[in-house]
Amino acid sequence: MSSKSLPYKRIVVKFGTNLLTAGSNRLEKDIMSRLSSQVASLHHQGLELVVISSGAIAAGRYKLGLAEEPKGIPYKQVLASIGQSRLMNVYEQLFEQHGITVAQALLTKADLSNRAGYLNARNTLLALLELRVLCIVNENDVVAVDEIQEAKFGDNDNLSAMVANLIDADLLIMLTDTAGLYSADPQRHPDAHLINRVDKIDAEVERLAADTPSEMGTGGMVTKIEAARLATASGVSMVIADGRLPDVIIRLAGGEAVGTHFLPSALKLESRKRWMLSGLCVRGKLFIDSGAATALEKKNRSLLAAGIERVEGKCQRGDIVNIYNSRGRRIGCGISNYSSADIETIKGAHSGQIAELLGYDYGSEVVHRNNLVIF
Ligand code: GLU
């Protein structure tokens, strides 16, 4: 079959720890073999795939066989460094059987936070796709410590959305050990049903995710919804599905409705805007009034000083800022023409007053619509 008949060309597929271990304390080769065969089959049909794989920490823990967490050492980092090579070793053997060369990329949030790092990672991943080498990505847990939030994704859900954003994927498949997002906790509500399709991630979807109990690796449903927000805003479709279903990756790549499908909320964005959206380099927060929110969301307008109610954090002119509506919901982000100190002075003012208030004027837009991404 040629890839022309398939709806997606470039796919990121993420395997969670609980899927790879089948809930046990070790990597389950059978399940990894089934997943790898599906990826291999799509690869041979001409699709471009990148795999995000968890399981390093679980593999390290199993190898060490310690019943108790030793005190005084960065335990998770140690486990990740032991397990990562074991994890890769399994993939290497499995994909070898299909004649596919694999590569490893270990990323951290800090690596991607500056524009140069983001572009370097992007170039490497795109070059691997070009060479038809299958790249297997994980967070570099050895250096990305929990304590430094800005440096670490912390879960592979967010990492996989970032990679989908980075390489401009068409589809992000998140495989786990549940069927998807439910209308209520299925353990407590027997009439709970699987939600097949989410058109827009709103407060209700977030509430459902928060209510879904999770024994799923580090992430759980909340981080999957965070990931869906970034993926869909970047123009990427996302699916959460049960990785144990037969041929699930192949079926999803063929456009079959399995699991919960999140529709892209935007058309594909140019790379610069996708990077802004990634939120990796955000310096400040602007809270705007409802009139300004409507102008941004519905009328594709720039953000003017008059609509800004409050500024939090410190930013310089040219930094990326997050934009929140009056209910505290993040609605977009963009490049600020003014520093946070300037915005503090001009917020609420009409454009004509800016020069008078500051003694200079960089234009009437605090964030110009060309430098703005709305979710
Ligand atoms: N990077 C972690 C690992 O390989 C997994 C993080 C997650 O479960 O999301 O074990």
XYZ file of C-alpha atoms and ligand atoms in Angstrom:
385
model
C 0.000 0.000 0.000
C 1.304 3.464 -0.698
C 1.212 6.207 1.949
C -0.817 8.328 -0.479
C -3.932 6.418 0.460
C -3.435 7.124 4.173
C -4.759 10.281 5.802
C -1.585 11.056 7.765
C 1.992 11.337 6.599
C 3.962 12.175 9.743
C 3.001 10.545 13.020
C 4.362 10.756 16.562
C 3.430 7.751 18.674
C 3.921 7.652 22.417
C 4.128 4.505 24.552
C 3.487 4.965 28.267
C 5.209 2.981 31.012
C 2.127 1.039 32.071
C 1.576 -0.064 28.510
C 5.181 -1.193 28.031
C 5.243 -3.055 31.342
C 1.642 -4.333 31.047
C 1.268 -3.185 34.641
C 4.133 -5.448 35.806
C 7.505 -4.324 37.182
C 9.427 -4.983 33.968
C 9.348 -4.226 30.257
C 7.095 -6.742 28.503
C 8.823 -7.776 25.307
C 5.650 -9.259 23.811
C 3.782 -6.005 23.903
C 6.858 -4.067 22.757
C 7.205 -6.491 19.883
C 3.582 -6.002 18.817
C 3.904 -2.213 18.975
C 7.194 -2.259 17.076
C 5.759 -4.465 14.316
C 2.964 -1.980 13.748
C 5.379 0.962 13.618
C 7.593 -1.030 11.244
C 4.682 -1.843 8.975
C 3.707 1.830 8.659
C 7.344 2.820 8.190
C 7.584 0.370 5.299
C 4.440 1.897 3.794
C 6.337 5.183 3.542
C 4.977 6.978 6.596
C 7.274 9.091 8.763
C 7.171 8.071 12.400
C 8.833 9.181 15.606
C 8.382 7.108 18.758
C 8.301 8.613 22.236
C 8.988 5.870 24.720
C 8.774 5.854 28.488
C 9.938 2.847 30.447
C 13.554 3.769 31.219
C 12.937 4.263 34.911
C 10.891 1.055 35.117
C 13.645 -0.896 33.332
C 16.297 0.544 35.643
C 14.275 -0.232 38.736
C 13.797 -3.828 37.630
C 17.491 -4.293 36.826
C 18.604 -2.942 40.173
C 15.987 -4.981 41.980
C 16.064 -2.741 45.041
C 13.029 -3.085 47.229
C 13.542 0.296 48.844
C 14.512 3.630 47.468
C 18.054 4.381 48.629
C 18.376 7.651 50.487
C 20.698 10.455 49.560
C 21.075 9.704 45.860
C 19.066 11.089 42.956
C 17.259 7.796 42.591
C 15.104 8.413 39.534
C 18.029 9.793 37.576
C 20.109 6.737 38.486
C 17.306 4.402 37.427
C 16.830 6.276 34.162
C 20.530 6.059 33.336
C 20.518 2.312 33.996
C 17.257 1.691 32.201
C 17.578 3.898 29.135
C 20.215 1.751 27.434
C 18.217 -1.378 28.263
C 15.100 0.152 26.791
C 16.972 1.099 23.632
C 18.541 -2.324 23.440
C 15.092 -3.919 23.257
C 13.973 -1.518 20.522
C 17.185 -2.048 18.591
C 16.648 -5.797 18.551
C 12.963 -5.524 17.700
C 13.375 -3.075 14.826
C 16.404 -4.945 13.516
C 14.027 -7.798 12.705
C 12.182 -5.392 10.414
C 15.369 -4.013 8.860
C 14.902 -0.622 10.530
C 17.750 1.374 12.057
C 16.868 3.195 15.260
C 18.291 6.365 16.771
C 17.951 7.745 20.286
C 17.191 11.354 21.172
C 17.092 12.394 24.814
C 15.582 15.818 25.209
C 14.885 18.180 28.077
C 12.683 21.216 28.255
C 15.747 23.389 28.837
C 17.284 22.131 25.559
C 14.281 23.323 23.578
C 13.639 26.564 25.445
C 15.851 28.727 23.343
C 15.159 29.141 19.690
C 18.562 27.706 18.658
C 18.084 24.551 20.731
C 14.566 24.100 19.360
C 15.824 24.429 15.794
C 18.780 22.083 16.400
C 16.523 19.372 17.791
C 14.106 19.911 14.917
C 16.880 19.650 12.326
C 18.160 16.414 13.833
C 14.731 14.793 13.970
C 13.882 15.886 10.428
C 17.243 14.621 9.151
C 16.571 11.226 10.752
C 13.175 11.076 9.049
C 14.846 11.945 5.790
C 17.340 9.107 6.277
C 14.474 6.724 7.130
C 15.966 6.113 10.577
C 13.413 5.601 13.339
C 14.059 8.012 16.176
C 13.080 6.952 19.678
C 12.750 9.891 22.040
C 12.644 10.077 25.819
C 13.193 12.818 28.311
C 16.792 13.042 29.439
C 15.860 12.166 33.004
C 19.512 11.952 34.026
C 19.974 15.693 33.773
C 16.403 16.956 34.030
C 15.745 16.959 37.742
C 12.274 17.269 39.243
C 13.238 20.265 41.306
C 13.780 22.547 38.331
C 10.362 22.817 36.749
C 11.405 25.098 33.922
C 14.037 22.561 32.877
C 11.926 19.420 32.861
C 8.818 18.233 31.053
C 8.328 15.720 33.836
C 6.065 13.506 31.782
C 6.292 12.111 28.312
C 2.785 13.306 27.440
C 3.915 16.913 27.288
C 7.194 15.860 25.696
C 5.376 14.032 22.911
C 3.157 17.038 22.143
C 6.282 19.152 22.030
C 7.919 16.750 19.589
C 4.764 16.730 17.438
C 4.887 20.538 17.478
C 8.620 20.490 16.736
C 8.450 18.301 13.640
C 5.069 19.525 12.440
C 3.431 16.109 12.717
C -0.064 15.420 11.387
C -1.082 13.053 14.170
C -0.011 12.333 17.736
C -1.029 8.908 18.994
C -0.864 8.482 22.750
C -1.041 4.858 23.677
C -1.834 3.916 27.204
C -3.693 1.234 29.122
C -7.121 2.858 29.086
C -9.498 3.313 26.189
C -9.390 7.122 26.270
C -11.234 9.954 28.010
C -14.501 9.001 29.731
C -17.593 11.066 30.534
C -17.068 10.124 34.210
C -14.871 7.806 36.231
C -15.846 4.379 34.844
C -14.862 2.681 38.118
C -17.487 4.617 40.040
C -20.064 5.280 37.338
C -21.069 2.172 35.386
C -22.908 4.296 32.826
C -19.780 6.322 32.005
C -19.043 6.271 28.308
C -15.940 6.797 26.249
C -15.802 10.208 24.566
C -14.977 9.539 20.933
C -14.304 13.054 19.835
C -13.287 16.334 21.453
C -13.728 19.361 19.202
C -12.463 21.887 21.706
C -10.635 21.491 24.999
C -12.767 23.533 27.365
C -13.188 23.697 31.117
C -15.544 20.678 31.012
C -12.930 18.490 29.312
C -10.363 19.613 31.861
C -12.727 18.702 34.672
C -13.314 15.235 33.210
C -9.580 14.690 32.978
C -9.037 15.786 36.556
C -11.770 13.370 37.668
C -10.261 10.419 35.845
C -8.230 8.438 38.346
C -4.836 7.588 37.020
C -2.420 4.831 37.624
C -0.906 5.576 34.275
C 2.809 6.238 34.622
C 3.893 9.738 35.446
C 1.299 11.547 33.421
C -2.316 10.545 33.757
C -5.240 12.181 32.027
C -4.475 15.741 33.154
C -1.098 15.833 31.427
C -2.634 14.150 28.378
C -5.124 16.999 28.102
C -2.316 19.539 28.530
C -0.533 17.755 25.708
C -3.702 17.733 23.602
C -3.997 21.477 24.061
C -0.523 22.098 22.666
C -0.858 19.508 19.907
C -4.250 20.666 18.659
C -3.306 24.357 18.880
C -0.274 23.519 16.751
C -2.567 22.014 14.114
C -1.844 18.394 15.093
C -4.645 15.835 15.615
C -4.267 13.762 18.748
C -5.692 10.424 19.844
C -5.595 8.731 23.231
C -6.149 5.015 22.799
C -5.550 1.643 24.393
C -2.223 0.380 23.106
C -3.233 -3.211 23.807
C -5.887 -3.251 21.084
C -4.835 -5.330 18.088
C -3.222 -3.261 15.330
C -4.278 -0.063 17.034
C -1.490 2.078 15.535
C -2.211 0.827 12.035
C -5.936 1.384 12.463
C -5.438 4.909 13.782
C -2.978 5.763 11.028
C -5.648 4.610 8.564
C -8.120 7.081 10.047
C -10.202 4.604 12.043
C -12.056 6.067 15.036
C -10.525 4.316 18.052
C -10.174 5.920 21.505
C -10.640 9.653 22.030
C -9.809 11.871 19.106
C -8.901 15.548 19.664
C -9.407 17.639 16.569
C -6.859 20.303 15.669
C -8.080 23.725 16.751
C -5.898 25.562 14.262
C -4.536 25.153 10.819
C -0.884 24.234 10.617
C 1.171 27.129 11.946
C 4.480 28.395 10.717
C 7.453 27.129 12.715
C 8.061 30.424 14.549
C 4.491 30.499 15.827
C 4.641 26.840 16.851
C 7.706 27.614 18.912
C 5.928 30.553 20.577
C 3.025 28.294 21.317
C 5.238 25.666 22.895
C 5.382 27.987 25.905
C 8.975 26.985 26.473
C 10.319 30.479 26.619
C 7.515 32.465 28.153
C 8.575 35.361 30.350
C 5.419 37.090 31.526
C 1.649 36.939 31.818
C -0.846 39.499 30.566
C -4.403 39.419 31.903
C -6.876 41.083 29.580
C -10.505 42.188 29.802
C -13.380 40.466 28.039
C -13.601 43.035 25.228
C -9.950 42.482 24.343
C -10.374 38.693 24.622
C -13.228 38.815 22.101
C -11.174 41.042 19.779
C -8.311 38.524 19.870
C -10.338 35.327 19.733
C -13.090 36.318 17.325
C -11.798 39.237 15.292
C -8.137 38.415 14.749
C -7.088 41.778 16.219
C -3.874 42.884 17.930
C -3.679 43.294 21.691
C -3.775 46.956 22.686
C -2.807 48.471 26.014
C -6.410 49.504 26.673
C -7.500 45.876 27.092
C -4.768 44.874 29.540
C -5.836 44.712 33.160
C -2.812 43.226 34.858
C 0.724 42.063 34.165
C 2.592 39.376 36.097
C 6.233 38.348 35.857
C 9.038 40.174 34.129
C 9.503 40.449 30.398
C 11.599 42.547 28.069
C 10.474 43.947 24.749
C 10.649 41.003 22.308
C 9.971 38.291 24.901
C 7.091 35.836 24.614
C 4.205 36.453 26.986
C 1.190 34.325 27.818
C -2.215 35.950 27.523
C -5.021 35.161 29.958
C -8.662 36.171 29.944
C -10.371 37.701 32.966
C -11.332 34.218 34.196
C -7.643 33.317 34.390
C -7.714 30.991 31.399
C -4.703 31.027 29.084
C -6.061 31.954 25.651
C -2.891 32.552 23.697
C 0.612 33.893 23.602
C 2.652 36.316 21.597
C 5.719 38.487 21.328
C 5.479 41.636 23.417
C 6.475 44.999 22.000
C 6.833 46.423 25.477
C 8.595 45.374 28.682
C 6.528 44.369 31.702
C 7.518 47.645 33.397
C 6.204 49.604 30.411
C 3.003 47.558 30.305
C 2.476 48.252 33.989
C 2.492 51.964 33.106
C 0.374 51.865 29.940
C -2.187 49.168 30.821
C -5.737 50.405 30.401
C -4.575 53.460 28.469
C -5.543 54.399 24.931
C -2.896 53.975 22.241
C -2.559 57.733 21.790
C -1.433 58.131 25.396
C 1.518 55.721 25.205
C 4.143 58.245 24.103
C 3.048 60.654 26.788
C 3.099 58.010 29.524
C 6.435 56.425 28.599
C 8.271 59.182 26.790
C 8.542 56.858 23.775
C 6.274 54.687 21.698
C 6.828 51.330 19.976
C 3.438 51.406 18.311
C -0.096 51.023 19.514
C -0.010 47.207 19.715
C 1.384 45.585 22.839
C 1.234 42.297 20.919
C 0.783 42.608 17.178
C -1.598 40.060 15.622
C 1.183 38.785 13.352
C 3.085 37.785 16.474
C 0.085 36.320 18.246
C -1.159 32.754 18.552
C -4.636 32.156 19.925
C -5.579 28.650 21.076
N 10.887 9.426 31.111
C 10.303 8.460 31.998
C 10.870 7.067 31.731
O 11.404 6.787 30.715
C 8.812 8.373 31.846
C 8.043 9.628 32.051
C 6.525 9.341 31.907
O 6.087 8.262 32.340
O 5.806 10.165 31.380
O 10.780 6.196 32.532
